[in-house]
Amino acid sequence: MTSPQQQQQTVSETEKEVIKKEVKEQFNHLITAINQLDGSAWSEYYSKNEFVSAIAGTDFYAERSAWVGIITNYFSTRERQHVEPVEVRVTALSRNLALMTSEEKSEMELKNGPNMKSKHFFTMLWKKEQDGWKIVHSHESWTDELN
């Protein structure tokens, strides 16, 4: 017999597909903000109330404000940037929690530096909040590609 807690956490195949679609849609909007170097729009995809952490390479951020500050600063040093998702995978962990992993091709041109191409990866934990799916944890890493 299934307990009420187990029944509550069971996610149907239909619900999983809806979650997958919604998270991918939010991720695509996040990528648009990244490509526009819009730190304000980008930061709206990160939870304001449930933020846990973010990791970029080996740098760890436990505070949302520090994470938003560093990324906004990074954006200000770039002339242009283009991130193109190659593969996005979403797994519904519950009705309000999803794990997303992705691989992207990334190109950026720094204002005072070289053009850079890289293979980029995200791992994100998304939580469904009152105003939609928000990122509560993210980890990104990359490898530079030779031009």
PDB file of C-alpha atoms in Angstrom:
ATOM      1  CA  MET A   1       0.000   0.000   0.000  1.00  0.00           C
ATOM      2  CA  THR A   2       1.269   3.506  -0.841  1.00  0.00           C
ATOM      3  CA  SER A   3       1.487   6.129   1.852  1.00  0.00           C
ATOM      4  CA  PRO A   4      -0.096   9.589   1.322  1.00  0.00           C
ATOM      5  CA  GLN A   5       3.425  11.093   1.054  1.00  0.00           C
ATOM      6  CA  GLN A   6       4.402   8.648  -1.698  1.00  0.00           C
ATOM      7  CA  GLN A   7       1.164   9.360  -3.580  1.00  0.00           C
ATOM      8  CA  GLN A   8       1.784  13.095  -3.303  1.00  0.00           C
ATOM      9  CA  GLN A   9       5.293  12.752  -4.791  1.00  0.00           C
ATOM     10  CA  THR A  10       4.282  10.493  -7.671  1.00  0.00           C
ATOM     11  CA  VAL A  11       4.529  12.397 -10.933  1.00  0.00           C
ATOM     12  CA  SER A  12       2.577  11.056 -13.891  1.00  0.00           C
ATOM     13  CA  GLU A  13       4.137  10.762 -17.348  1.00  0.00           C
ATOM     14  CA  THR A  14       1.884  13.597 -18.542  1.00  0.00           C
ATOM     15  CA  GLU A  15       3.022  15.831 -15.667  1.00  0.00           C
ATOM     16  CA  LYS A  16       6.662  14.950 -16.417  1.00  0.00           C
ATOM     17  CA  GLU A  17       6.224  16.039 -20.028  1.00  0.00           C
ATOM     18  CA  VAL A  18       4.617  19.333 -18.948  1.00  0.00           C
ATOM     19  CA  ILE A  19       7.463  19.994 -16.494  1.00  0.00           C
ATOM     20  CA  LYS A  20      10.033  19.183 -19.186  1.00  0.00           C
ATOM     21  CA  LYS A  21       8.381  21.599 -21.611  1.00  0.00           C
ATOM     22  CA  GLU A  22       8.026  24.407 -19.051  1.00  0.00           C
ATOM     23  CA  VAL A  23      11.617  24.171 -17.774  1.00  0.00           C
ATOM     24  CA  LYS A  24      13.043  24.024 -21.312  1.00  0.00           C
ATOM     25  CA  GLU A  25      10.982  27.079 -22.218  1.00  0.00           C
ATOM     26  CA  GLN A  26      12.330  29.000 -19.203  1.00  0.00           C
ATOM     27  CA  PHE A  27      15.864  27.889 -20.043  1.00  0.00           C
ATOM     28  CA  ASN A  28      15.462  29.164 -23.612  1.00  0.00           C
ATOM     29  CA  HIS A  29      14.385  32.564 -22.236  1.00  0.00           C
ATOM     30  CA  LEU A  30      17.437  32.521 -19.941  1.00  0.00           C
ATOM     31  CA  ILE A  31      19.671  31.843 -22.977  1.00  0.00           C
ATOM     32  CA  THR A  32      18.075  34.807 -24.785  1.00  0.00           C
ATOM     33  CA  ALA A  33      18.946  37.073 -21.839  1.00  0.00           C
ATOM     34  CA  ILE A  34      22.508  35.701 -21.835  1.00  0.00           C
ATOM     35  CA  ASN A  35      22.883  36.348 -25.561  1.00  0.00           C
ATOM     36  CA  GLN A  36      21.607  39.900 -25.090  1.00  0.00           C
ATOM     37  CA  LEU A  37      24.089  40.398 -22.210  1.00  0.00           C
ATOM     38  CA  ASP A  38      21.098  41.514 -20.118  1.00  0.00           C
ATOM     39  CA  GLY A  39      22.076  40.905 -16.507  1.00  0.00           C
ATOM     40  CA  SER A  40      18.785  42.213 -15.191  1.00  0.00           C
ATOM     41  CA  ALA A  41      16.672  39.873 -17.343  1.00  0.00           C
ATOM     42  CA  TRP A  42      19.093  36.969 -16.713  1.00  0.00           C
ATOM     43  CA  SER A  43      18.871  37.379 -12.932  1.00  0.00           C
ATOM     44  CA  GLU A  44      15.061  37.057 -12.972  1.00  0.00           C
ATOM     45  CA  TYR A  45      15.447  33.324 -13.719  1.00  0.00           C
ATOM     46  CA  TYR A  46      17.256  32.802 -10.396  1.00  0.00           C
ATOM     47  CA  SER A  47      15.053  32.362  -7.336  1.00  0.00           C
ATOM     48  CA  LYS A  48      14.914  35.374  -5.044  1.00  0.00           C
ATOM     49  CA  ASN A  49      13.601  33.417  -2.029  1.00  0.00           C
ATOM     50  CA  GLU A  50      14.938  29.883  -2.483  1.00  0.00           C
ATOM     51  CA  PHE A  51      18.431  30.485  -3.974  1.00  0.00           C
ATOM     52  CA  VAL A  52      20.838  27.853  -2.626  1.00  0.00           C
ATOM     53  CA  SER A  53      24.070  28.336  -4.571  1.00  0.00           C
ATOM     54  CA  ALA A  54      25.816  28.753  -7.891  1.00  0.00           C
ATOM     55  CA  ILE A  55      29.148  27.480  -9.133  1.00  0.00           C
ATOM     56  CA  ALA A  56      31.032  28.765 -12.178  1.00  0.00           C
ATOM     57  CA  GLY A  57      34.097  26.682 -12.899  1.00  0.00           C
ATOM     58  CA  THR A  58      35.512  26.348  -9.384  1.00  0.00           C
ATOM     59  CA  ASP A  59      34.063  29.584  -7.961  1.00  0.00           C
ATOM     60  CA  PHE A  60      31.264  29.065  -5.408  1.00  0.00           C
ATOM     61  CA  TYR A  61      28.541  31.627  -4.588  1.00  0.00           C
ATOM     62  CA  ALA A  62      26.252  31.086  -1.593  1.00  0.00           C
ATOM     63  CA  GLU A  63      24.487  34.452  -1.916  1.00  0.00           C
ATOM     64  CA  ARG A  64      22.264  35.390  -4.838  1.00  0.00           C
ATOM     65  CA  SER A  65      23.448  39.021  -4.708  1.00  0.00           C
ATOM     66  CA  ALA A  66      27.109  37.985  -5.115  1.00  0.00           C
ATOM     67  CA  TRP A  67      26.213  35.671  -8.012  1.00  0.00           C
ATOM     68  CA  VAL A  68      24.148  38.332  -9.796  1.00  0.00           C
ATOM     69  CA  GLY A  69      26.904  40.901  -9.207  1.00  0.00           C
ATOM     70  CA  ILE A  70      29.685  38.782 -10.693  1.00  0.00           C
ATOM     71  CA  ILE A  71      27.683  37.750 -13.766  1.00  0.00           C
ATOM     72  CA  THR A  72      26.513  41.329 -14.382  1.00  0.00           C
ATOM     73  CA  ASN A  73      30.170  42.382 -14.209  1.00  0.00           C
ATOM     74  CA  TYR A  74      31.182  39.610 -16.647  1.00  0.00           C
ATOM     75  CA  PHE A  75      28.496  40.754 -19.088  1.00  0.00           C
ATOM     76  CA  SER A  76      29.840  44.329 -18.943  1.00  0.00           C
ATOM     77  CA  THR A  77      33.268  43.147 -20.203  1.00  0.00           C
ATOM     78  CA  ARG A  78      31.841  41.486 -23.323  1.00  0.00           C
ATOM     79  CA  GLU A  79      31.224  43.072 -26.684  1.00  0.00           C
ATOM     80  CA  ARG A  80      28.958  40.235 -27.745  1.00  0.00           C
ATOM     81  CA  GLN A  81      28.120  36.691 -26.779  1.00  0.00           C
ATOM     82  CA  HIS A  82      26.260  33.821 -28.386  1.00  0.00           C
ATOM     83  CA  VAL A  83      25.303  30.664 -26.511  1.00  0.00           C
ATOM     84  CA  GLU A  84      23.577  27.942 -28.516  1.00  0.00           C
ATOM     85  CA  PRO A  85      22.076  24.933 -26.726  1.00  0.00           C
ATOM     86  CA  VAL A  86      23.076  21.638 -28.333  1.00  0.00           C
ATOM     87  CA  GLU A  87      21.290  19.310 -25.915  1.00  0.00           C
ATOM     88  CA  VAL A  88      18.981  19.994 -22.983  1.00  0.00           C
ATOM     89  CA  ARG A  89      17.804  17.232 -20.639  1.00  0.00           C
ATOM     90  CA  VAL A  90      15.151  17.732 -17.965  1.00  0.00           C
ATOM     91  CA  THR A  91      14.181  15.213 -15.286  1.00  0.00           C
ATOM     92  CA  ALA A  92      11.150  15.911 -13.089  1.00  0.00           C
ATOM     93  CA  LEU A  93      12.154  15.039  -9.526  1.00  0.00           C
ATOM     94  CA  SER A  94       8.747  16.011  -8.135  1.00  0.00           C
ATOM     95  CA  ARG A  95       5.855  18.253  -9.165  1.00  0.00           C
ATOM     96  CA  ASN A  96       7.827  21.353  -8.202  1.00  0.00           C
ATOM     97  CA  LEU A  97      11.470  20.322  -8.638  1.00  0.00           C
ATOM     98  CA  ALA A  98      13.379  19.498 -11.826  1.00  0.00           C
ATOM     99  CA  LEU A  99      16.987  18.693 -12.671  1.00  0.00           C
ATOM    100  CA  MET A 100      18.265  20.100 -15.952  1.00  0.00           C
ATOM    101  CA  THR A 101      21.586  19.377 -17.635  1.00  0.00           C
ATOM    102  CA  SER A 102      22.679  20.912 -20.894  1.00  0.00           C
ATOM    103  CA  GLU A 103      25.486  21.329 -23.358  1.00  0.00           C
ATOM    104  CA  GLU A 104      26.021  24.511 -25.372  1.00  0.00           C
ATOM    105  CA  LYS A 105      28.324  25.986 -27.974  1.00  0.00           C
ATOM    106  CA  SER A 106      29.509  29.356 -26.753  1.00  0.00           C
ATOM    107  CA  GLU A 107      31.267  32.237 -28.488  1.00  0.00           C
ATOM    108  CA  MET A 108      32.168  35.536 -26.916  1.00  0.00           C
ATOM    109  CA  GLU A 109      34.033  38.612 -27.929  1.00  0.00           C
ATOM    110  CA  LEU A 110      35.553  40.585 -25.086  1.00  0.00           C
ATOM    111  CA  LYS A 111      35.698  44.383 -25.289  1.00  0.00           C
ATOM    112  CA  ASN A 112      39.439  44.337 -24.617  1.00  0.00           C
ATOM    113  CA  GLY A 113      40.538  40.901 -25.607  1.00  0.00           C
ATOM    114  CA  PRO A 114      40.320  37.953 -27.940  1.00  0.00           C
ATOM    115  CA  ASN A 115      37.318  36.088 -29.261  1.00  0.00           C
ATOM    116  CA  MET A 116      36.713  32.875 -27.369  1.00  0.00           C
ATOM    117  CA  LYS A 117      34.888  29.704 -28.313  1.00  0.00           C
ATOM    118  CA  SER A 118      34.016  27.025 -25.805  1.00  0.00           C
ATOM    119  CA  LYS A 119      31.969  23.956 -25.143  1.00  0.00           C
ATOM    120  CA  HIS A 120      29.773  24.890 -22.182  1.00  0.00           C
ATOM    121  CA  PHE A 121      27.744  22.810 -19.705  1.00  0.00           C
ATOM    122  CA  PHE A 122      25.028  23.651 -17.176  1.00  0.00           C
ATOM    123  CA  THR A 123      23.558  21.617 -14.349  1.00  0.00           C
ATOM    124  CA  MET A 124      20.571  23.401 -12.819  1.00  0.00           C
ATOM    125  CA  LEU A 125      18.011  22.637 -10.174  1.00  0.00           C
ATOM    126  CA  TRP A 126      14.726  24.395 -10.996  1.00  0.00           C
ATOM    127  CA  LYS A 127      11.914  24.883  -8.489  1.00  0.00           C
ATOM    128  CA  LYS A 128       8.351  25.825  -9.363  1.00  0.00           C
ATOM    129  CA  GLU A 129       7.505  28.938  -7.393  1.00  0.00           C
ATOM    130  CA  GLN A 130       4.422  31.128  -7.360  1.00  0.00           C
ATOM    131  CA  ASP A 131       5.621  33.068 -10.417  1.00  0.00           C
ATOM    132  CA  GLY A 132       6.971  30.081 -12.355  1.00  0.00           C
ATOM    133  CA  TRP A 133      10.087  27.918 -12.608  1.00  0.00           C
ATOM    134  CA  LYS A 134      13.186  29.467 -11.023  1.00  0.00           C
ATOM    135  CA  ILE A 135      16.766  28.272 -10.630  1.00  0.00           C
ATOM    136  CA  VAL A 136      17.710  27.450  -7.037  1.00  0.00           C
ATOM    137  CA  HIS A 137      21.137  25.983  -7.842  1.00  0.00           C
ATOM    138  CA  SER A 138      23.339  26.096 -10.915  1.00  0.00           C
ATOM    139  CA  HIS A 139      26.732  24.785 -11.864  1.00  0.00           C
ATOM    140  CA  GLU A 140      28.457  25.637 -15.091  1.00  0.00           C
ATOM    141  CA  SER A 141      31.724  24.551 -16.590  1.00  0.00           C
ATOM    142  CA  TRP A 142      33.378  24.873 -19.964  1.00  0.00           C
ATOM    143  CA  THR A 143      36.323  23.827 -22.065  1.00  0.00           C
ATOM    144  CA  ASP A 144      37.951  26.222 -24.490  1.00  0.00           C
ATOM    145  CA  GLU A 145      38.003  25.203 -28.124  1.00  0.00           C
ATOM    146  CA  LEU A 146      40.874  26.019 -30.421  1.00  0.00           C
ATOM    147  CA  ASN A 147      40.030  28.494 -33.208  1.00  0.00           C
TER     148      ASN A 147
END
